[in-house]
PDB file of C-alpha atoms and ligand atoms in Angstrom:
ATOM      1  CA  MET A  30     -14.429  15.972  -5.931  1.00  0.00           C
ATOM      2  CA  SER A  31     -12.351  14.740  -8.877  1.00  0.00           C
ATOM      3  CA  LEU A  32     -12.171  16.880 -12.009  1.00  0.00           C
ATOM      4  CA  LEU A  33     -13.250  13.946 -14.175  1.00  0.00           C
ATOM      5  CA  GLU A  34     -15.079  10.811 -13.089  1.00  0.00           C
ATOM      6  CA  LEU A  35     -15.986   7.890 -15.301  1.00  0.00           C
ATOM      7  CA  GLU A  36     -17.990   5.190 -13.648  1.00  0.00           C
ATOM      8  CA  ASN A  37     -19.236   2.034 -15.302  1.00  0.00           C
ATOM      9  CA  VAL A  38     -18.905   3.476 -18.811  1.00  0.00           C
ATOM     10  CA  SER A  39     -19.864   1.264 -21.721  1.00  0.00           C
ATOM     11  CA  ALA A  40     -19.616   2.033 -25.419  1.00  0.00           C
ATOM     12  CA  ALA A  41     -20.188   0.254 -28.696  1.00  0.00           C
ATOM     13  CA  TYR A  42     -19.395   0.599 -32.375  1.00  0.00           C
ATOM     14  CA  GLY A  43     -22.655  -0.460 -33.962  1.00  0.00           C
ATOM     15  CA  PRO A  44     -23.592  -3.828 -32.508  1.00  0.00           C
ATOM     16  CA  VAL A  45     -20.145  -4.477 -31.001  1.00  0.00           C
ATOM     17  CA  THR A  46     -19.699  -3.402 -27.385  1.00  0.00           C
ATOM     18  CA  VAL A  47     -16.048  -2.553 -26.771  1.00  0.00           C
ATOM     19  CA  LEU A  48     -16.194  -0.892 -23.329  1.00  0.00           C
ATOM     20  CA  HIS A  49     -17.819  -2.955 -20.608  1.00  0.00           C
ATOM     21  CA  GLY A  50     -18.150  -0.724 -17.551  1.00  0.00           C
ATOM     22  CA  VAL A  51     -14.889   1.243 -17.413  1.00  0.00           C
ATOM     23  CA  SER A  52     -14.135   3.461 -14.411  1.00  0.00           C
ATOM     24  CA  VAL A  53     -11.385   6.056 -14.162  1.00  0.00           C
ATOM     25  CA  ASN A  54     -10.803   9.353 -12.332  1.00  0.00           C
ATOM     26  CA  VAL A  55      -8.622  12.390 -12.858  1.00  0.00           C
ATOM     27  CA  GLU A  56      -7.949  14.570  -9.824  1.00  0.00           C
ATOM     28  CA  ARG A  57      -7.621  18.350 -10.137  1.00  0.00           C
ATOM     29  CA  GLY A  58      -4.052  18.999 -11.234  1.00  0.00           C
ATOM     30  CA  GLY A  59      -3.483  15.261 -11.492  1.00  0.00           C
ATOM     31  CA  ALA A  60      -2.389  12.998 -14.319  1.00  0.00           C
ATOM     32  CA  THR A  61      -3.953   9.575 -14.742  1.00  0.00           C
ATOM     33  CA  GLY A  62      -2.820   6.915 -17.192  1.00  0.00           C
ATOM     34  CA  ILE A  63      -4.826   4.372 -19.147  1.00  0.00           C
ATOM     35  CA  LEU A  64      -2.588   1.454 -20.024  1.00  0.00           C
ATOM     36  CA  GLY A  65      -3.233  -1.717 -21.948  1.00  0.00           C
ATOM     37  CA  ALA A  66      -2.509  -3.621 -25.119  1.00  0.00           C
ATOM     38  CA  ASN A  67      -3.748  -2.900 -28.634  1.00  0.00           C
ATOM     39  CA  GLY A  68      -7.516  -2.981 -28.842  1.00  0.00           C
ATOM     40  CA  ALA A  69      -8.079  -2.873 -25.067  1.00  0.00           C
ATOM     41  CA  GLY A  70     -10.403   0.124 -25.385  1.00  0.00           C
ATOM     42  CA  LYS A  71      -8.094   2.946 -24.395  1.00  0.00           C
ATOM     43  CA  THR A  72      -8.833   5.158 -27.401  1.00  0.00           C
ATOM     44  CA  THR A  73     -12.543   4.431 -27.154  1.00  0.00           C
ATOM     45  CA  THR A  74     -12.528   5.605 -23.524  1.00  0.00           C
ATOM     46  CA  LEU A  75     -11.153   8.992 -24.613  1.00  0.00           C
ATOM     47  CA  ARG A  76     -13.637   9.113 -27.493  1.00  0.00           C
ATOM     48  CA  ALA A  77     -16.482   8.453 -25.055  1.00  0.00           C
ATOM     49  CA  ILE A  78     -15.395  11.432 -22.953  1.00  0.00           C
ATOM     50  CA  SER A  79     -15.144  13.690 -26.018  1.00  0.00           C
ATOM     51  CA  GLY A  80     -18.559  12.713 -27.310  1.00  0.00           C
ATOM     52  CA  LEU A  81     -17.085  11.023 -30.400  1.00  0.00           C
ATOM     53  CA  VAL A  82     -18.686   7.688 -29.578  1.00  0.00           C
ATOM     54  CA  LYS A  83     -22.015   7.085 -27.879  1.00  0.00           C
ATOM     55  CA  ALA A  84     -21.586   5.880 -24.309  1.00  0.00           C
ATOM     56  CA  SER A  85     -23.625   4.944 -21.261  1.00  0.00           C
ATOM     57  CA  GLY A  86     -22.804   5.032 -17.570  1.00  0.00           C
ATOM     58  CA  ARG A  87     -21.554   8.085 -15.724  1.00  0.00           C
ATOM     59  CA  ILE A  88     -19.164  10.690 -17.131  1.00  0.00           C
ATOM     60  CA  VAL A  89     -18.907  13.733 -14.883  1.00  0.00           C
ATOM     61  CA  PHE A  90     -16.627  16.713 -15.491  1.00  0.00           C
ATOM     62  CA  ASP A  91     -16.276  19.294 -12.751  1.00  0.00           C
ATOM     63  CA  GLY A  92     -19.435  18.046 -11.070  1.00  0.00           C
ATOM     64  CA  LYS A  93     -21.645  18.015 -14.196  1.00  0.00           C
ATOM     65  CA  SER A  94     -22.624  15.135 -16.431  1.00  0.00           C
ATOM     66  CA  ILE A  95     -21.178  15.452 -19.922  1.00  0.00           C
ATOM     67  CA  LEU A  96     -22.636  12.192 -21.168  1.00  0.00           C
ATOM     68  CA  GLY A  97     -24.390  12.701 -24.498  1.00  0.00           C
ATOM     69  CA  LEU A  98     -22.837  16.097 -25.256  1.00  0.00           C
ATOM     70  CA  ARG A  99     -21.519  16.788 -28.746  1.00  0.00           C
ATOM     71  CA  PRO A 100     -17.746  16.985 -29.283  1.00  0.00           C
ATOM     72  CA  ASP A 101     -17.853  20.777 -29.705  1.00  0.00           C
ATOM     73  CA  GLN A 102     -19.808  21.129 -26.454  1.00  0.00           C
ATOM     74  CA  VAL A 103     -17.290  18.976 -24.601  1.00  0.00           C
ATOM     75  CA  ALA A 104     -14.424  21.006 -26.058  1.00  0.00           C
ATOM     76  CA  SER A 105     -16.048  24.269 -25.028  1.00  0.00           C
ATOM     77  CA  LEU A 106     -16.123  23.070 -21.403  1.00  0.00           C
ATOM     78  CA  GLY A 107     -12.335  22.952 -21.517  1.00  0.00           C
ATOM     79  CA  ILE A 108     -11.524  19.390 -22.497  1.00  0.00           C
ATOM     80  CA  ALA A 109      -8.857  19.238 -25.226  1.00  0.00           C
ATOM     81  CA  HIS A 110      -8.344  15.940 -27.030  1.00  0.00           C
ATOM     82  CA  VAL A 111      -5.076  15.144 -28.811  1.00  0.00           C
ATOM     83  CA  PRO A 112      -6.076  12.106 -30.847  1.00  0.00           C
ATOM     84  CA  GLU A 113      -3.953   9.206 -31.955  1.00  0.00           C
ATOM     85  CA  GLY A 114      -2.654  10.261 -35.368  1.00  0.00           C
ATOM     86  CA  ARG A 115      -2.425  13.817 -34.046  1.00  0.00           C
ATOM     87  CA  GLY A 116      -4.945  15.589 -36.264  1.00  0.00           C
ATOM     88  CA  THR A 117      -2.879  18.621 -37.158  1.00  0.00           C
ATOM     89  CA  LEU A 118      -3.647  20.384 -40.409  1.00  0.00           C
ATOM     90  CA  SER A 119      -1.108  19.647 -43.070  1.00  0.00           C
ATOM     91  CA  ARG A 120      -1.678  22.735 -45.226  1.00  0.00           C
ATOM     92  CA  LEU A 121      -1.507  25.253 -42.416  1.00  0.00           C
ATOM     93  CA  THR A 122       1.750  26.559 -40.987  1.00  0.00           C
ATOM     94  CA  VAL A 123       2.896  25.663 -37.495  1.00  0.00           C
ATOM     95  CA  ARG A 124       1.908  29.130 -36.330  1.00  0.00           C
ATOM     96  CA  ASP A 125      -1.594  28.910 -37.818  1.00  0.00           C
ATOM     97  CA  ASN A 126      -2.114  25.425 -36.405  1.00  0.00           C
ATOM     98  CA  LEU A 127      -1.212  26.753 -32.957  1.00  0.00           C
ATOM     99  CA  LEU A 128      -3.424  29.829 -33.298  1.00  0.00           C
ATOM    100  CA  LEU A 129      -6.276  27.611 -34.446  1.00  0.00           C
ATOM    101  CA  GLY A 130      -6.160  26.042 -30.986  1.00  0.00           C
ATOM    102  CA  ALA A 131      -7.016  29.455 -29.547  1.00  0.00           C
ATOM    103  CA  TYR A 132      -9.897  30.222 -31.888  1.00  0.00           C
ATOM    104  CA  LEU A 133     -12.505  30.436 -29.127  1.00  0.00           C
ATOM    105  CA  ARG A 134     -10.398  32.831 -27.072  1.00  0.00           C
ATOM    106  CA  ARG A 135     -10.556  36.615 -27.175  1.00  0.00           C
ATOM    107  CA  ASP A 136      -7.681  37.440 -24.819  1.00  0.00           C
ATOM    108  CA  ARG A 137      -5.208  38.535 -27.511  1.00  0.00           C
ATOM    109  CA  ARG A 138      -2.290  39.308 -25.212  1.00  0.00           C
ATOM    110  CA  ALA A 139      -2.567  36.055 -23.334  1.00  0.00           C
ATOM    111  CA  ILE A 140      -2.750  34.204 -26.656  1.00  0.00           C
ATOM    112  CA  THR A 141       0.518  35.801 -27.765  1.00  0.00           C
ATOM    113  CA  ALA A 142       2.145  34.904 -24.450  1.00  0.00           C
ATOM    114  CA  ASP A 143       0.866  31.328 -24.661  1.00  0.00           C
ATOM    115  CA  LEU A 144       2.153  31.022 -28.222  1.00  0.00           C
ATOM    116  CA  ASP A 145       5.565  32.078 -27.000  1.00  0.00           C
ATOM    117  CA  TYR A 146       5.370  29.622 -24.111  1.00  0.00           C
ATOM    118  CA  CYS A 147       4.492  26.818 -26.517  1.00  0.00           C
ATOM    119  CA  LEU A 148       7.513  27.621 -28.642  1.00  0.00           C
ATOM    120  CA  ASP A 149       9.720  27.587 -25.529  1.00  0.00           C
ATOM    121  CA  LEU A 150       8.269  24.239 -24.567  1.00  0.00           C
ATOM    122  CA  PHE A 151       8.917  22.862 -28.056  1.00  0.00           C
ATOM    123  CA  PRO A 152      11.921  24.776 -29.451  1.00  0.00           C
ATOM    124  CA  GLN A 153      11.853  22.614 -32.588  1.00  0.00           C
ATOM    125  CA  LEU A 154       8.524  24.213 -33.470  1.00  0.00           C
ATOM    126  CA  ARG A 155      10.003  27.694 -33.159  1.00  0.00           C
ATOM    127  CA  THR A 156      12.524  26.900 -35.865  1.00  0.00           C
ATOM    128  CA  ARG A 157       9.735  25.557 -38.075  1.00  0.00           C
ATOM    129  CA  ILE A 158       7.144  28.227 -37.331  1.00  0.00           C
ATOM    130  CA  ARG A 159       6.496  28.973 -41.026  1.00  0.00           C
ATOM    131  CA  SER A 160       6.613  25.371 -42.222  1.00  0.00           C
ATOM    132  CA  THR A 161       3.391  23.633 -43.067  1.00  0.00           C
ATOM    133  CA  GLY A 162       2.169  20.719 -40.972  1.00  0.00           C
ATOM    134  CA  ALA A 163       2.921  18.378 -43.865  1.00  0.00           C
ATOM    135  CA  ALA A 164       6.610  19.264 -43.788  1.00  0.00           C
ATOM    136  CA  LEU A 165       7.068  18.258 -40.148  1.00  0.00           C
ATOM    137  CA  SER A 166       8.521  15.031 -38.787  1.00  0.00           C
ATOM    138  CA  GLY A 167       6.287  12.724 -36.771  1.00  0.00           C
ATOM    139  CA  GLY A 168       7.724  14.030 -33.520  1.00  0.00           C
ATOM    140  CA  GLU A 169       7.194  17.643 -34.572  1.00  0.00           C
ATOM    141  CA  GLN A 170       3.600  16.880 -35.568  1.00  0.00           C
ATOM    142  CA  GLN A 171       3.011  15.371 -32.141  1.00  0.00           C
ATOM    143  CA  MET A 172       4.485  18.461 -30.488  1.00  0.00           C
ATOM    144  CA  LEU A 173       2.286  20.640 -32.678  1.00  0.00           C
ATOM    145  CA  ALA A 174      -0.834  18.687 -31.739  1.00  0.00           C
ATOM    146  CA  ILE A 175      -0.057  19.065 -28.042  1.00  0.00           C
ATOM    147  CA  GLY A 176       0.825  22.723 -28.466  1.00  0.00           C
ATOM    148  CA  ARG A 177      -2.423  23.359 -30.322  1.00  0.00           C
ATOM    149  CA  ALA A 178      -4.402  21.688 -27.533  1.00  0.00           C
ATOM    150  CA  PHE A 179      -2.570  23.809 -24.954  1.00  0.00           C
ATOM    151  CA  MET A 180      -3.455  26.964 -26.929  1.00  0.00           C
ATOM    152  CA  SER A 181      -7.118  26.426 -26.097  1.00  0.00           C
ATOM    153  CA  ARG A 182      -6.090  26.740 -22.416  1.00  0.00           C
ATOM    154  CA  PRO A 183      -8.002  23.594 -21.479  1.00  0.00           C
ATOM    155  CA  ARG A 184      -8.760  22.394 -17.974  1.00  0.00           C
ATOM    156  CA  LEU A 185      -8.199  18.786 -18.967  1.00  0.00           C
ATOM    157  CA  LEU A 186      -5.959  17.310 -21.644  1.00  0.00           C
ATOM    158  CA  LEU A 187      -6.808  13.943 -23.192  1.00  0.00           C
ATOM    159  CA  LEU A 188      -3.612  12.602 -24.724  1.00  0.00           C
ATOM    160  CA  ASP A 189      -3.808   9.505 -26.911  1.00  0.00           C
ATOM    161  CA  GLU A 190      -0.661   7.443 -27.513  1.00  0.00           C
ATOM    162  CA  ALA A 191       1.689  10.389 -27.973  1.00  0.00           C
ATOM    163  CA  SER A 192       4.638   8.017 -28.473  1.00  0.00           C
ATOM    164  CA  LEU A 193       3.111   6.147 -31.392  1.00  0.00           C
ATOM    165  CA  GLY A 194       5.564   5.752 -34.271  1.00  0.00           C
ATOM    166  CA  LEU A 195       8.225   7.946 -32.662  1.00  0.00           C
ATOM    167  CA  ALA A 196      11.832   7.063 -31.913  1.00  0.00           C
ATOM    168  CA  PRO A 197      12.418   6.454 -28.180  1.00  0.00           C
ATOM    169  CA  SER A 198      14.420   9.655 -27.742  1.00  0.00           C
ATOM    170  CA  THR A 199      11.682  11.698 -29.451  1.00  0.00           C
ATOM    171  CA  SER A 200       8.976  10.108 -27.275  1.00  0.00           C
ATOM    172  CA  ALA A 201      11.032  10.906 -24.200  1.00  0.00           C
ATOM    173  CA  ASN A 202      11.311  14.547 -25.350  1.00  0.00           C
ATOM    174  CA  VAL A 203       7.576  14.796 -25.925  1.00  0.00           C
ATOM    175  CA  TYR A 204       6.774  13.307 -22.514  1.00  0.00           C
ATOM    176  CA  SER A 205       9.245  15.509 -20.728  1.00  0.00           C
ATOM    177  CA  ALA A 206       7.658  18.599 -22.325  1.00  0.00           C
ATOM    178  CA  VAL A 207       4.191  17.404 -21.307  1.00  0.00           C
ATOM    179  CA  GLY A 208       5.532  16.860 -17.779  1.00  0.00           C
ATOM    180  CA  ARG A 209       6.788  20.430 -17.762  1.00  0.00           C
ATOM    181  CA  LEU A 210       3.409  21.640 -18.980  1.00  0.00           C
ATOM    182  CA  ARG A 211       1.780  19.764 -16.134  1.00  0.00           C
ATOM    183  CA  VAL A 212       4.037  21.288 -13.491  1.00  0.00           C
ATOM    184  CA  GLU A 213       4.109  24.810 -14.902  1.00  0.00           C
ATOM    185  CA  SER A 214       0.475  25.230 -15.872  1.00  0.00           C
ATOM    186  CA  GLY A 215      -1.209  22.809 -13.457  1.00  0.00           C
ATOM    187  CA  LEU A 216      -3.007  21.197 -16.388  1.00  0.00           C
ATOM    188  CA  SER A 217      -4.873  17.976 -15.486  1.00  0.00           C
ATOM    189  CA  MET A 218      -4.386  15.048 -17.853  1.00  0.00           C
ATOM    190  CA  LEU A 219      -5.726  11.685 -18.888  1.00  0.00           C
ATOM    191  CA  VAL A 220      -3.009   9.890 -20.795  1.00  0.00           C
ATOM    192  CA  VAL A 221      -3.475   6.808 -22.955  1.00  0.00           C
ATOM    193  CA  GLU A 222      -0.237   4.981 -23.551  1.00  0.00           C
ATOM    194  CA  GLN A 223       0.884   1.509 -24.563  1.00  0.00           C
ATOM    195  CA  ASN A 224       4.405   2.239 -23.386  1.00  0.00           C
ATOM    196  CA  ALA A 225       3.881   1.968 -19.615  1.00  0.00           C
ATOM    197  CA  ALA A 226       7.453   2.925 -18.732  1.00  0.00           C
ATOM    198  CA  LEU A 227       6.957   6.210 -20.571  1.00  0.00           C
ATOM    199  CA  ALA A 228       3.533   6.791 -19.031  1.00  0.00           C
ATOM    200  CA  PHE A 229       4.976   6.300 -15.555  1.00  0.00           C
ATOM    201  CA  THR A 230       7.332   9.240 -16.117  1.00  0.00           C
ATOM    202  CA  LEU A 231       4.231  11.449 -16.186  1.00  0.00           C
ATOM    203  CA  VAL A 232       1.214  10.005 -14.354  1.00  0.00           C
ATOM    204  CA  ASP A 233       0.483   9.659 -10.618  1.00  0.00           C
ATOM    205  CA  ASN A 234      -1.862   6.736 -11.020  1.00  0.00           C
ATOM    206  CA  ALA A 235      -3.205   4.522 -13.762  1.00  0.00           C
ATOM    207  CA  THR A 236      -5.695   1.893 -14.707  1.00  0.00           C
ATOM    208  CA  VAL A 237      -4.993  -1.074 -16.932  1.00  0.00           C
ATOM    209  CA  LEU A 238      -7.670  -2.062 -19.461  1.00  0.00           C
ATOM    210  CA  GLU A 239      -8.112  -5.461 -21.034  1.00  0.00           C
ATOM    211  CA  THR A 240     -10.892  -6.078 -23.558  1.00  0.00           C
ATOM    212  CA  GLY A 241     -12.801  -3.039 -22.378  1.00  0.00           C
ATOM    213  CA  ARG A 242     -12.594  -3.684 -18.631  1.00  0.00           C
ATOM    214  CA  ASN A 243     -10.413  -2.369 -15.809  1.00  0.00           C
ATOM    215  CA  VAL A 244      -8.205  -5.179 -14.609  1.00  0.00           C
ATOM    216  CA  LEU A 245      -5.932  -3.223 -12.271  1.00  0.00           C
ATOM    217  CA  SER A 246      -5.777   0.307 -10.916  1.00  0.00           C
ATOM    218  CA  GLY A 247      -3.373   1.957  -8.531  1.00  0.00           C
ATOM    219  CA  THR A 248      -0.755   4.584  -7.929  1.00  0.00           C
ATOM    220  CA  ARG A 249       2.328   4.603 -10.106  1.00  0.00           C
ATOM    221  CA  THR A 250       4.386   3.154  -7.243  1.00  0.00           C
ATOM    222  CA  GLU A 251       1.885   0.388  -6.568  1.00  0.00           C
ATOM    223  CA  LEU A 252       1.650  -0.576 -10.231  1.00  0.00           C
ATOM    224  CA  MET A 253       5.374  -0.431 -10.893  1.00  0.00           C
ATOM    225  CA  GLY A 254       5.901  -2.771  -7.948  1.00  0.00           C
ATOM    226  CA  MET A 255       3.587  -5.467  -9.314  1.00  0.00           C
ATOM    227  CA  ASP A 256       5.161  -8.487 -10.980  1.00  0.00           C
ATOM    228  CA  SER A 257       2.294  -8.773 -13.457  1.00  0.00           C
ATOM    229  CA  ILE A 258       2.778  -5.172 -14.604  1.00  0.00           C
ATOM    230  CA  ARG A 259       6.543  -5.545 -14.818  1.00  0.00           C
ATOM    231  CA  LYS A 260       6.211  -8.665 -16.931  1.00  0.00           C
ATOM    232  CA  ALA A 261       3.443  -7.510 -19.235  1.00  0.00           C
ATOM    233  CA  TYR A 262       4.197  -3.819 -19.617  1.00  0.00           C
ATOM    234  CA  LEU A 263       7.666  -2.950 -18.382  1.00  0.00           C
ATOM    235  CA  GLY A 264       9.671  -5.572 -20.171  1.00  0.00           C
ATOM    236  CA  GLY A 265      10.522  -7.940 -17.329  1.00  0.00           C
TER     237      GLY A 265
HETATM  238  P1  LIG B   6      -5.116   0.988 -29.948  1.00  0.00           P
HETATM  239  O1  LIG B   6      -3.885   1.226 -29.182  1.00  0.00           O
HETATM  240  O2  LIG B   6      -4.947  -0.019 -31.037  1.00  0.00           O
HETATM  241  O3  LIG B   6      -5.823   2.226 -30.378  1.00  0.00           O
HETATM  242  P2  LIG B   6      -7.079   0.803 -27.890  1.00  0.00           P
HETATM  243  O4  LIG B   6      -6.839   0.182 -26.551  1.00  0.00           O
HETATM  244  O5  LIG B   6      -7.037   2.265 -27.949  1.00  0.00           O
HETATM  245  O6  LIG B   6      -6.057   0.212 -28.922  1.00  0.00           O
HETATM  246  P3  LIG B   6      -9.610   0.961 -29.139  1.00  0.00           P
HETATM  247  O7  LIG B   6      -9.080   1.696 -30.321  1.00  0.00           O
HETATM  248  O8  LIG B   6     -10.401   1.714 -28.161  1.00  0.00           O
HETATM  249  O9  LIG B   6      -8.427   0.226 -28.390  1.00  0.00           O
HETATM  250  O10 LIG B   6     -10.435  -0.294 -29.689  1.00  0.00           O
HETATM  251  C1  LIG B   6     -11.208  -1.141 -28.866  1.00  0.00           C
HETATM  252  C2  LIG B   6     -11.921  -2.147 -29.741  1.00  0.00           C
HETATM  253  O11 LIG B   6     -12.862  -1.470 -30.570  1.00  0.00           O
HETATM  254  C3  LIG B   6     -11.010  -2.928 -30.658  1.00  0.00           C
HETATM  255  O12 LIG B   6     -11.464  -4.262 -30.682  1.00  0.00           O
HETATM  256  C4  LIG B   6     -11.214  -2.274 -32.008  1.00  0.00           C
HETATM  257  O13 LIG B   6     -11.045  -3.205 -33.041  1.00  0.00           O
HETATM  258  C5  LIG B   6     -12.651  -1.808 -31.938  1.00  0.00           C
HETATM  259  N1  LIG B   6     -12.860  -0.576 -32.725  1.00  0.00           N
HETATM  260  C6  LIG B   6     -12.156   0.582 -32.619  1.00  0.00           C
HETATM  261  N2  LIG B   6     -12.629   1.520 -33.460  1.00  0.00           N
HETATM  262  C7  LIG B   6     -13.665   0.954 -34.126  1.00  0.00           C
HETATM  263  C8  LIG B   6     -14.578   1.405 -35.127  1.00  0.00           C
HETATM  264  N3  LIG B   6     -14.527   2.654 -35.619  1.00  0.00           N
HETATM  265  N4  LIG B   6     -15.507   0.511 -35.568  1.00  0.00           N
HETATM  266  C9  LIG B   6     -15.571  -0.750 -35.085  1.00  0.00           C
HETATM  267  N5  LIG B   6     -14.753  -1.228 -34.135  1.00  0.00           N
HETATM  268  C10 LIG B   6     -13.809  -0.401 -33.648  1.00  0.00           C
END
């Protein structure tokens, strides 16, 4: 049984349907990518899982339907969402942002150890531990958002366009840290990314969305071998 299963999921903003029967799975310990151009429905798919947009179809996490749950209920099941735009708090320090991620936890010692792990994963954050979110660069804010999600010790990470607005070398750093997190903590992930080459450094398999529909799905090797993917998403 997969950790997360979406089958035939549709969603609308008011009268406008933007997802038309999307299906995607995340295996336990696996990382799945959602690729596609601007406006394809990638973000909306993550929002449907998190309960931030009303959806229909089948959304099953760890064997139970989560369709119709509120965002806080979804989060409390262990699904952490790092949204596009990152959502870190600009007035809080790096340390307080990270600890905020752990606010539902009571295991003090493990929280301290996880905080230390986070700062090893993102050494730039260690040097800025007392800076406020507002003082960070875009890359550091992205690291902070991922670190904060990790601090809730989720079972599934939803990562939305972590490379957005970052220099290529910074994106590569962020993805390599997330890859380390995957290997070292066994965290399962659903990763939305426009930059397919970057996504393929992390995910095992992916689906490509176009106007709210799956147009292709496969393993990383299968997809990277397809001419259509190379042309449209890998730059030739
Ligand atoms: P992007 O990379 O630009 O975020 P995406 O693949 O994540 O693209 P979505 O953000 O899911 O795409 O958007 C899918 C469609 O839904 C687009 O046509 C978009 O214009 C529309 N849309 C997104 N958010 C809203 C909203 N709050 N209200 C109305 N329409 C929306």
